[in-house]
């Protein structure tokens, strides 16, 4: 059924999209679709990637209308990324937006989370140079916590000729969590997650555009609180004497902070982002709160040689335990099997070809050291510390 | 080295090498070929570069009198492509492709609708002349002709 939905989306966008692009009455219809091929060497990064996989696609279509200061819109989205997504159709965003003035607007509904430079567009392949965003900051393991919030939010800009402009976004609401999402897998050592309940989330971003052309900085903050419940795993009986199968609940409180900077000079772009994550969790009614910090950063340079070709290069580092970067302490404790589970360092080279304004083709190679961000649950008989990834992707958008 | 890795390195090497045979991006067009025009009822006669950036990036949505800003552009391709490229590079400090990507980002996150675009300058002039609060740009050659209901906006630093 999911395949049929994806196929229907594919056919609709390719055949009907260009005909309906732009306006139909007062409604704007726009969409995009992409299909990739991903192959890894030495380790599976997503399910079966060592054999090469086409389970790597995205399709989205959105509808919007503007009535004076009020804008209404929604985007339907489906993706496949190994075991993730499986082309289920979801509402990516759907909200009402009222602009009172340049300095103040209000959004209510399902809104993308403003985090870093790219979180809001992380599934939109044509809007960046690389195919995969640097995983040190855009961690696929936590993707369910980063998609969209059901929330109310405000936004606006303060514009100044002399000191540059300041833009802000702030949102309060809840982030729906998935029982097979990254956090559920993170906690799967302790319980078999059967239920995930969102409690509350806040997100905000402050962007400063310097008076120097095309230099900008952004600070982002995101906190989400939720609970996961289900029967205890056998590990709980060893750790705390709780018999396996006993219903338990974990309360989680996770905080993400990102600091971003970007400079564009003619055909050259330089971007850097740093992320600090705090994951705190407690076994409801049994233990106090335990927490640990994760850290990641990357630097990316991209150069557009001509209208249809751009070359990008980034280096990215991620540490699962900020206070134990070489993993030795956690290996000794038995929390991880190999020390290289504690980090992931990635060098990525991408070639982007803009065949037309609508068609884009990309080729990308990764040389990776470390295995900290290999998807939990992906089978690898022997994890290799050094491994490689090659990706090709074609995307089409109409608007 | 495994066959997959050899193939990958070959492709990437070819890709890097190929850029030396590619035509380079055209140099910046002369700034004086562009003229900013607005509806003649708009109560202002000059704008700064920063004002233009904020307007054409959709950040400033109202004029000082509270009227909604209606900004329009020329098509990126076809006969108006050079004029559009010259405008985006000289006044917005972006290439036409970067400007297109900016609006794609706004569209696919639900945060904005792209400006209305025209495939000829006369169509844009007619629209600006007949639409309250509107602003656009044309080439200086076109600006020599008679255009009712529009006025030229001076750009200051």
Coordinates of C-alpha atoms in Angstrom, one line a residue:
Chain A
X1 CA 0.0 0.0 0.0
X2 CA 2.8 2.4 0.9
X3 CA 4.5 1.7 -2.3
X4 CA 1.3 2.4 -4.2
X5 CA 1.1 5.8 -2.4
X6 CA 4.6 6.6 -3.3
X7 CA 4.0 5.5 -6.9
X8 CA 0.9 7.6 -7.1
X9 CA 2.8 10.6 -5.7
X10 CA 5.6 10.0 -8.2
X11 CA 3.2 9.8 -11.2
X12 CA 1.1 12.8 -9.9
X13 CA 4.1 15.0 -9.5
X14 CA 5.8 14.1 -12.8
X15 CA 2.7 14.1 -15.0
X16 CA 0.4 16.6 -13.4
X17 CA 2.8 18.7 -11.4
X18 CA 4.1 21.0 -14.2
X19 CA 0.6 21.5 -15.5
X20 CA -0.7 22.7 -12.1
X21 CA 2.5 24.4 -10.9
X22 CA 1.8 27.9 -9.7
X23 CA -1.8 28.9 -9.1
X24 CA -5.1 27.0 -9.5
X25 CA -7.6 29.6 -8.5
X26 CA -6.3 31.1 -5.3
X27 CA -4.4 28.0 -4.3
X28 CA -0.6 27.5 -5.1
X29 CA 0.4 23.9 -5.7
X30 CA 4.1 23.0 -5.5
X31 CA 6.0 19.7 -5.1
X32 CA 9.2 17.8 -5.2
X33 CA 10.4 14.2 -5.6
X34 CA 13.8 12.6 -5.3
X35 CA 15.3 9.1 -5.8
X36 CA 18.7 8.1 -4.6
X37 CA 21.0 5.1 -4.7
X38 CA 23.2 4.5 -1.6
X39 CA 26.0 2.0 -1.3
X40 CA 28.3 1.5 1.6
X41 CA 31.5 -0.5 2.0
X42 CA 32.6 -2.4 5.1
X43 CA 29.5 -1.4 7.3
X44 CA 25.8 -1.2 6.7
X45 CA 24.8 2.4 7.4
X46 CA 21.1 1.9 6.8
X47 CA 19.5 -1.5 6.2
X48 CA 21.3 -3.5 3.5
X49 CA 23.3 -0.5 2.2
X50 CA 26.4 -2.8 1.7
X51 CA 24.5 -4.4 -1.1
X52 CA 23.4 -1.0 -2.5
X53 CA 19.8 0.2 -1.9
X54 CA 17.3 2.3 -3.7
X55 CA 15.3 2.7 -0.5
X56 CA 16.2 6.3 -0.4
X57 CA 13.6 8.7 -1.7
X58 CA 11.4 11.7 -0.8
X59 CA 8.2 13.1 -2.2
X60 CA 6.2 16.1 -1.1
X61 CA 3.4 18.3 -2.4
X62 CA 2.1 21.5 -0.8
X63 CA -0.9 23.7 -1.1
X64 CA -1.1 27.3 0.1
X65 CA -3.2 30.4 -0.3
X66 CA -2.8 34.0 0.8
X67 CA -5.6 36.3 1.9
X68 CA -4.1 39.7 2.6
X69 CA -2.0 39.2 5.8
X70 CA -3.2 35.6 6.4
X71 CA -1.5 32.6 4.7
X72 CA -2.8 29.1 5.0
X73 CA -0.9 26.0 3.8
X74 CA 0.0 22.4 4.2
X75 CA 2.6 19.9 2.9
X76 CA 2.1 16.2 2.5
X77 CA 5.3 14.2 2.7
X78 CA 6.6 10.7 2.3
X79 CA 10.0 9.2 2.4
X80 CA 12.0 6.0 2.5
X81 CA 15.4 5.8 4.1
X82 CA 16.3 2.2 4.7
X83 CA 14.0 1.1 7.6
X84 CA 12.9 4.6 8.2
X85 CA 9.8 6.2 6.7
X86 CA 8.8 3.3 4.4
X87 CA 6.9 5.9 2.3
X88 CA 4.2 6.4 4.8
X89 CA 2.3 9.6 4.1
X90 CA 2.6 12.3 6.8
X91 CA 1.6 15.9 7.2
X92 CA 5.0 17.6 7.2
X93 CA 3.6 21.1 8.0
X94 CA 0.1 22.6 8.1
X95 CA -0.4 26.0 9.6
X96 CA -2.1 29.4 9.6
X97 CA 0.3 32.4 9.4
X98 CA -0.8 35.9 10.1
X99 CA 1.7 38.8 9.6
X100 CA 0.8 41.7 11.8
X101 CA 3.9 43.6 10.8
X102 CA 7.5 43.0 9.7
X103 CA 8.4 42.7 13.4
X104 CA 5.6 40.3 14.4
X105 CA 3.8 37.4 12.9
X106 CA 1.9 34.5 14.4
X107 CA 1.9 30.8 13.3
X108 CA -0.5 28.2 14.6
X109 CA -0.6 24.5 13.6
X110 CA 2.0 22.0 12.6
X111 CA 5.2 24.0 12.1
X112 CA 8.7 22.9 11.2
X113 CA 11.3 23.2 14.0
X114 CA 13.7 26.1 13.4
X115 CA 17.0 24.5 14.3
X116 CA 20.4 25.2 12.7
X117 CA 20.4 26.5 9.1
X118 CA 19.0 23.4 7.5
X119 CA 16.6 21.5 9.8
X120 CA 13.4 23.1 8.3
X121 CA 14.5 22.0 4.8
X122 CA 16.4 18.8 5.7
X123 CA 14.2 16.6 3.4
X124 CA 14.4 19.1 0.5
X125 CA 17.4 17.9 -1.5
X126 CA 17.5 20.8 -4.0
X127 CA 18.1 23.4 -1.3
X128 CA 21.6 22.4 -0.4
X129 CA 24.8 21.2 -2.0
X130 CA 25.3 17.8 -0.3
X131 CA 22.9 14.8 -0.4
X132 CA 23.4 13.9 3.3
X133 CA 23.6 16.8 5.7
X134 CA 26.5 16.5 8.2
X135 CA 25.2 14.0 10.7
X136 CA 27.1 15.6 13.5
X137 CA 24.4 18.3 13.7
X138 CA 21.6 16.8 11.6
X139 CA 21.5 13.4 13.4
X140 CA 19.2 11.0 11.6
X141 CA 18.8 8.9 14.8
X142 CA 16.8 11.8 16.4
X143 CA 14.9 12.6 13.2
X144 CA 11.4 12.0 14.9
X145 CA 12.2 14.6 17.5
X146 CA 13.1 17.2 14.8
X147 CA 10.4 17.0 12.2
X148 CA 7.6 19.4 13.2
X149 CA 5.8 20.7 16.3
X150 CA 2.1 21.1 17.0
X151 CA 2.4 24.6 18.3
X152 CA 1.8 28.3 18.4
X153 CA 4.7 30.5 17.5
X154 CA 5.8 34.0 16.8
X155 CA 8.3 35.4 14.4
X156 CA 9.6 38.6 13.0
X157 CA 12.5 40.8 11.8
X158 CA 14.1 43.9 13.0
X159 CA 15.8 45.6 10.1
X160 CA 18.6 48.1 10.3
X161 CA 20.7 49.7 7.6
X162 CA 23.7 50.3 9.9
X163 CA 23.9 47.3 12.3
X164 CA 22.3 44.5 10.2
X165 CA 19.0 42.7 10.8
X166 CA 17.8 40.4 13.5
X167 CA 15.2 37.7 12.8
X168 CA 13.6 35.6 15.5
X169 CA 11.3 32.5 15.7
X170 CA 9.8 31.1 18.9
X171 CA 7.4 28.1 19.2
X172 CA 5.7 26.4 22.1
X173 CA 3.8 23.1 21.8
X174 CA 4.4 19.4 21.5
X175 CA 6.5 17.2 19.2
X176 CA 4.8 13.9 18.4
X177 CA 7.2 11.0 19.1
X178 CA 7.4 7.6 17.3
X179 CA 7.5 4.3 19.1
X180 CA 10.1 3.1 16.5
X181 CA 11.9 6.5 16.5
X182 CA 15.5 7.2 17.4
X183 CA 14.9 7.9 21.1
X184 CA 12.8 4.7 21.4
X185 CA 15.7 2.8 19.9
X186 CA 18.1 4.6 22.2
X187 CA 16.1 3.4 25.2
X188 CA 15.5 -0.1 23.8
X189 CA 18.2 -1.6 26.1
X190 CA 15.9 -0.8 29.1
X191 CA 12.4 -1.3 27.8
X192 CA 10.4 -2.5 24.7
X193 CA 8.7 0.7 23.8
X194 CA 5.0 0.3 23.2
X195 CA 3.8 3.8 23.8
X196 CA 5.3 7.3 23.3
X197 CA 3.7 10.4 24.8
X198 CA 4.8 13.9 24.0
X199 CA 4.7 16.3 27.0
X200 CA 6.0 19.7 25.9
X201 CA 8.4 21.3 23.5
X202 CA 9.9 24.7 23.0
X203 CA 12.0 25.9 20.1
X204 CA 13.6 29.1 19.1
X205 CA 16.1 30.6 16.7
X206 CA 17.7 34.0 16.5
X207 CA 19.4 35.0 13.3
X208 CA 21.7 38.0 12.9
X209 CA 22.5 39.1 9.3
X210 CA 25.6 41.3 9.6
X211 CA 25.8 44.5 7.6
X212 CA 28.7 42.8 5.7
X213 CA 27.0 41.2 2.7
X214 CA 26.0 37.6 3.1
X215 CA 27.4 37.0 6.5
X216 CA 24.9 35.5 9.0
X217 CA 24.9 33.9 12.4
X218 CA 22.2 31.8 14.1
X219 CA 21.7 30.5 17.6
X220 CA 19.0 27.8 18.0
X221 CA 17.6 26.1 21.1
X222 CA 15.2 23.2 21.2
X223 CA 13.9 21.3 24.2
X224 CA 11.4 18.4 24.1
X225 CA 10.0 16.4 27.0
X226 CA 8.2 13.1 26.6
X227 CA 7.8 9.6 28.1
X228 CA 8.3 6.1 26.7
X229 CA 6.6 3.2 28.3
X230 CA 6.5 -0.6 27.8
X231 CA 7.7 -3.8 29.4
X232 CA 11.1 -3.9 31.1
X233 CA 13.9 -5.8 29.2
X234 CA 16.0 -8.5 31.0
X235 CA 18.7 -5.9 31.5
X236 CA 16.5 -4.2 34.1
X237 CA 16.4 -7.3 36.3
X238 CA 20.2 -7.4 36.2
X239 CA 20.6 -3.6 36.8
X240 CA 17.7 -2.9 39.2
X241 CA 16.1 -6.2 40.1
X242 CA 12.9 -5.3 38.0
X243 CA 11.6 -8.6 36.5
X244 CA 11.6 -8.6 32.7
X245 CA 8.2 -7.8 31.3
X246 CA 7.2 -5.5 34.2
X247 CA 5.5 -2.3 32.8
X248 CA 7.8 0.7 33.3
X249 CA 8.0 4.3 32.1
X250 CA 11.0 6.5 31.2
X251 CA 10.6 10.3 31.3
X252 CA 13.0 12.0 28.9
X253 CA 14.1 15.7 28.8
X254 CA 16.3 16.5 25.8
X255 CA 17.9 19.8 24.9
X256 CA 19.6 20.8 21.7
X257 CA 21.6 23.9 21.2
X258 CA 23.2 24.9 17.9
X259 CA 25.5 27.8 16.9
X260 CA 25.7 28.4 13.2
X261 CA 27.7 30.8 10.9
X262 CA 27.7 31.2 7.1
X263 CA 29.6 33.4 4.8
X264 CA 28.9 33.7 1.0
X265 CA 31.2 35.6 -1.3
X266 CA 30.2 35.5 -5.0
X267 CA 30.4 31.8 -5.9
X268 CA 31.9 30.6 -2.6
X269 CA 30.0 29.6 0.5
X270 CA 31.5 28.7 3.9
X271 CA 29.3 27.2 6.6
X272 CA 30.0 26.0 10.1
X273 CA 27.7 24.7 12.8
X274 CA 28.3 23.4 16.3
X275 CA 25.8 21.4 18.3
X276 CA 25.5 20.5 22.0
X277 CA 22.9 17.9 23.1
X278 CA 21.8 17.0 26.6
X279 CA 19.8 13.8 27.0
X280 CA 18.3 13.4 30.5
X281 CA 16.1 10.4 31.5
X282 CA 14.6 8.9 34.6
X283 CA 12.8 5.7 35.4
X284 CA 9.5 7.1 36.7
X285 CA 9.0 6.5 40.4
X286 CA 12.2 4.4 40.7
X287 CA 15.4 6.3 39.8
X288 CA 16.5 9.9 39.8
X289 CA 17.5 11.7 36.6
X290 CA 20.6 10.6 34.7
X291 CA 22.0 12.7 31.9
X292 CA 24.8 12.8 29.3
X293 CA 26.0 15.3 26.7
X294 CA 26.7 14.8 23.0
X295 CA 28.7 17.1 20.8
X296 CA 29.0 17.6 17.1
X297 CA 30.3 20.2 14.6
X298 CA 31.1 20.5 10.9
X299 CA 32.7 22.9 8.4
X300 CA 31.6 23.0 4.8
X301 CA 32.8 24.8 1.8
X302 CA 31.1 24.9 -1.6
X303 CA 32.0 26.6 -4.8
X304 CA 29.7 27.2 -7.8
X305 CA 31.8 26.9 -10.9
X306 CA 29.0 27.7 -13.3
X307 CA 25.2 27.9 -13.4
X308 CA 24.9 24.1 -13.5
X309 CA 27.8 22.8 -11.4
X310 CA 28.7 23.2 -7.8
X311 CA 31.3 21.3 -5.8
X312 CA 31.0 20.9 -2.0
X313 CA 33.3 19.5 0.7
X314 CA 32.6 19.1 4.4
X315 CA 34.3 17.6 7.5
X316 CA 32.1 16.6 10.4
X317 CA 32.8 15.2 13.9
X318 CA 30.3 13.7 16.3
X319 CA 30.9 12.4 19.8
X320 CA 28.2 10.2 21.5
X321 CA 29.6 11.0 24.9
X322 CA 31.1 14.5 25.2
X323 CA 33.0 13.5 28.4
X324 CA 34.4 10.3 26.9
X325 CA 35.3 11.1 23.4
X326 CA 37.6 8.1 22.9
X327 CA 35.0 5.7 24.3
X328 CA 37.4 3.9 26.6
X329 CA 35.4 4.6 29.7
X330 CA 32.1 3.3 28.2
X331 CA 33.8 0.2 26.7
X332 CA 35.1 -0.6 30.2
X333 CA 31.6 -0.2 31.6
X334 CA 30.2 -2.4 28.9
X335 CA 27.8 0.4 27.6
X336 CA 29.4 0.1 24.1
X337 CA 31.1 -2.8 22.4
X338 CA 33.9 -0.9 20.5
X339 CA 35.6 2.4 21.3
X340 CA 34.7 3.6 17.8
X341 CA 31.0 3.4 18.7
X342 CA 31.7 6.7 20.6
X343 CA 32.6 8.9 17.6
X344 CA 32.0 9.4 13.9
X345 CA 34.2 11.6 11.7
X346 CA 33.1 12.1 8.1
X347 CA 34.8 13.7 5.1
X348 CA 32.3 14.2 2.3
X349 CA 32.8 15.4 -1.3
X350 CA 29.7 16.3 -3.4
X351 CA 29.2 17.3 -7.0
X352 CA 25.9 18.9 -7.7
X353 CA 24.6 19.3 -11.3
X354 CA 21.7 21.7 -11.9
X355 CA 20.5 20.2 -15.2
X356 CA 17.6 22.7 -15.3
X357 CA 16.0 24.9 -12.5
X358 CA 13.8 21.8 -11.8
X359 CA 16.1 18.8 -12.3
X360 CA 19.1 18.3 -10.1
X361 CA 21.6 15.4 -10.1
X362 CA 24.2 14.8 -7.3
X363 CA 27.1 12.5 -6.7
X364 CA 28.7 12.1 -3.3
X365 CA 31.4 10.1 -1.6
X366 CA 32.1 9.8 2.2
X367 CA 35.1 8.5 4.0
X368 CA 34.0 7.7 7.5
X369 CA 36.0 6.9 10.7
X370 CA 33.9 5.7 13.7
X371 CA 30.4 4.2 14.0
X372 CA 28.6 6.3 16.5
X373 CA 25.7 7.2 14.2
X374 CA 25.0 3.9 12.5
X375 CA 21.3 3.4 12.7
X376 CA 20.4 1.4 15.9
X377 CA 18.9 -1.9 14.8
X378 CA 20.9 -2.1 11.5
X379 CA 22.6 -5.5 11.4
X380 CA 26.4 -5.5 11.1
X381 CA 28.3 -8.7 12.0
X382 CA 31.6 -6.9 12.5
X383 CA 31.6 -3.2 12.7
X384 CA 34.6 -1.7 11.0
X385 CA 36.1 1.5 12.3
X386 CA 36.8 2.9 8.8
X387 CA 34.2 2.7 6.1
X388 CA 33.0 4.3 2.9
X389 CA 29.7 5.5 1.5
X390 CA 28.8 6.5 -2.1
X391 CA 25.5 8.1 -3.1
X392 CA 23.8 9.2 -6.3
X393 CA 20.6 11.1 -6.3
X394 CA 18.3 12.8 -8.8
X395 CA 15.6 15.2 -7.8
X396 CA 12.8 17.2 -9.5
X397 CA 10.7 20.0 -8.2
X398 CA 7.9 22.2 -9.6
X399 CA 6.7 25.4 -8.2
Chain B
X1 CA 41.2 -1.1 -3.4
X2 CA 37.9 -2.7 -4.0
X3 CA 36.1 -2.3 -7.4
X4 CA 33.4 -0.1 -5.8
X5 CA 35.9 2.2 -4.3
X6 CA 37.9 2.4 -7.6
X7 CA 34.7 3.3 -9.4
X8 CA 33.8 5.9 -6.8
X9 CA 37.2 7.5 -6.9
X10 CA 37.2 7.5 -10.7
X11 CA 33.8 9.3 -10.8
X12 CA 34.8 11.9 -8.3
X13 CA 38.1 12.5 -10.0
X14 CA 36.4 12.9 -13.4
X15 CA 33.9 15.2 -11.7
X16 CA 36.6 17.4 -10.2
X17 CA 38.5 17.4 -13.5
X18 CA 35.5 18.3 -15.5
X19 CA 35.1 21.7 -13.9
X20 CA 38.1 23.0 -15.8
X21 CA 36.2 22.6 -19.1
X22 CA 33.1 24.2 -17.9
X23 CA 32.2 27.8 -18.8
X24 CA 32.6 30.2 -15.9
X25 CA 29.7 32.3 -14.5
X26 CA 29.3 35.5 -16.4
X27 CA 30.8 38.6 -14.7
X28 CA 28.5 41.0 -13.0
X29 CA 26.4 43.1 -15.3
X30 CA 26.7 46.8 -15.0
X31 CA 24.6 48.2 -12.2
X32 CA 23.5 51.2 -14.2
X33 CA 21.5 49.1 -16.6
X34 CA 18.8 48.5 -13.9
X35 CA 16.1 51.0 -12.9
X36 CA 13.8 50.5 -9.9
X37 CA 10.2 51.5 -10.6
X38 CA 7.2 51.7 -8.3
X39 CA 3.5 52.6 -8.5
X40 CA 3.3 56.4 -8.8
X41 CA 1.1 56.7 -5.7
X42 CA 3.8 55.2 -3.5
X43 CA 4.7 58.0 -1.1
X44 CA 8.5 57.7 -1.4
X45 CA 11.1 58.5 -4.0
X46 CA 14.3 56.8 -2.8
X47 CA 15.3 53.5 -1.1
X48 CA 18.6 52.1 0.2
X49 CA 20.3 48.8 -1.0
X50 CA 19.3 47.3 2.4
X51 CA 15.6 48.4 1.9
X52 CA 15.6 46.6 -1.5
X53 CA 17.1 43.5 -0.1
X54 CA 14.5 43.4 2.7
X55 CA 11.7 44.0 0.3
X56 CA 12.7 41.5 -2.4
X57 CA 13.6 38.8 0.2
X58 CA 10.1 39.2 1.6
X59 CA 11.4 40.4 5.0
X60 CA 9.7 43.8 4.9
X61 CA 6.1 43.2 4.1
X62 CA 4.6 46.7 4.6
X63 CA 5.5 50.2 3.4
X64 CA 5.8 52.9 6.1
X65 CA 2.2 54.0 5.5
X66 CA 1.0 50.5 6.3
X67 CA 0.3 49.5 2.7
X68 CA 1.3 45.9 1.8
X69 CA 4.3 45.7 -0.4
X70 CA 3.7 44.0 -3.8
X71 CA 7.1 43.3 -5.3
X72 CA 7.5 41.7 -8.7
X73 CA 10.4 40.3 -10.7
X74 CA 11.4 39.4 -14.2
X75 CA 11.9 35.8 -15.3
X76 CA 15.3 34.1 -14.6
X77 CA 15.3 32.6 -18.1
X78 CA 14.5 33.9 -21.5
X79 CA 14.9 37.4 -22.8
X80 CA 14.7 38.9 -19.3
X81 CA 17.3 36.6 -17.8
X82 CA 20.2 39.0 -18.0
X83 CA 18.3 41.9 -16.4
X84 CA 17.1 39.7 -13.6
X85 CA 20.6 38.4 -13.0
X86 CA 22.0 41.9 -13.0
X87 CA 19.3 43.0 -10.5
X88 CA 19.9 40.1 -8.1
X89 CA 23.6 40.3 -8.2
X90 CA 23.9 44.1 -7.8
X91 CA 21.1 44.8 -5.5
X92 CA 20.5 41.6 -3.5
X93 CA 24.1 40.3 -3.6
X94 CA 22.9 36.9 -4.8
X95 CA 23.0 35.1 -8.1
X96 CA 19.7 34.4 -9.8
X97 CA 20.1 30.8 -8.8
X98 CA 20.7 31.7 -5.1
X99 CA 17.6 34.0 -5.3
X100 CA 15.6 31.1 -6.8
X101 CA 16.8 28.7 -4.0
X102 CA 15.9 31.3 -1.4
X103 CA 12.3 31.3 -2.5
X104 CA 12.2 27.6 -2.9
X105 CA 13.2 27.3 0.8
X106 CA 10.4 29.8 1.7
X107 CA 7.8 27.9 -0.4
X108 CA 8.7 24.4 0.8
X109 CA 8.7 25.4 4.5
X110 CA 5.4 27.2 4.1
X111 CA 6.9 30.6 5.1
X112 CA 6.2 32.5 1.9
X113 CA 5.1 32.8 -1.6
X114 CA 7.5 33.8 -4.4
X115 CA 7.0 37.1 -6.1
X116 CA 4.9 37.3 -9.3
X117 CA 7.3 37.2 -12.3
X118 CA 7.0 38.5 -15.8
X119 CA 8.6 37.2 -19.0
X120 CA 8.7 40.7 -20.5
X121 CA 9.4 44.2 -19.1
X122 CA 6.3 45.8 -20.5
X123 CA 4.1 43.4 -18.7
X124 CA 5.9 44.2 -15.4
X125 CA 5.6 48.0 -16.1
X126 CA 1.9 47.6 -16.7
X127 CA 1.4 45.6 -13.5
X128 CA 3.4 48.1 -11.3
X129 CA 1.4 51.0 -12.8
X130 CA -1.9 49.4 -12.1
X131 CA -1.2 47.8 -8.6
X132 CA -1.1 49.7 -5.4
X133 CA 2.0 49.4 -3.3
X134 CA 4.0 47.6 -6.1
X135 CA 7.6 47.8 -6.9
X136 CA 9.8 46.2 -9.6
X137 CA 12.8 46.8 -11.9
X138 CA 13.5 47.2 -15.6
X139 CA 16.4 47.9 -17.8
X140 CA 17.4 51.5 -18.3
X141 CA 16.6 51.2 -22.0
X142 CA 13.0 50.3 -21.3
X143 CA 12.9 53.1 -18.7
X144 CA 13.5 55.6 -21.6
X145 CA 10.0 55.0 -22.9
X146 CA 6.7 56.5 -21.7
X147 CA 5.2 54.7 -18.8
X148 CA 2.2 56.1 -17.1
X149 CA 1.4 55.5 -13.5
X150 CA 5.0 54.4 -12.5
X151 CA 7.8 56.4 -11.1
X152 CA 11.6 55.8 -10.9
X153 CA 12.9 55.1 -7.4
X154 CA 16.4 56.5 -6.6
X155 CA 18.7 54.0 -4.9
X156 CA 21.0 55.5 -2.3
X157 CA 23.7 53.8 -0.1

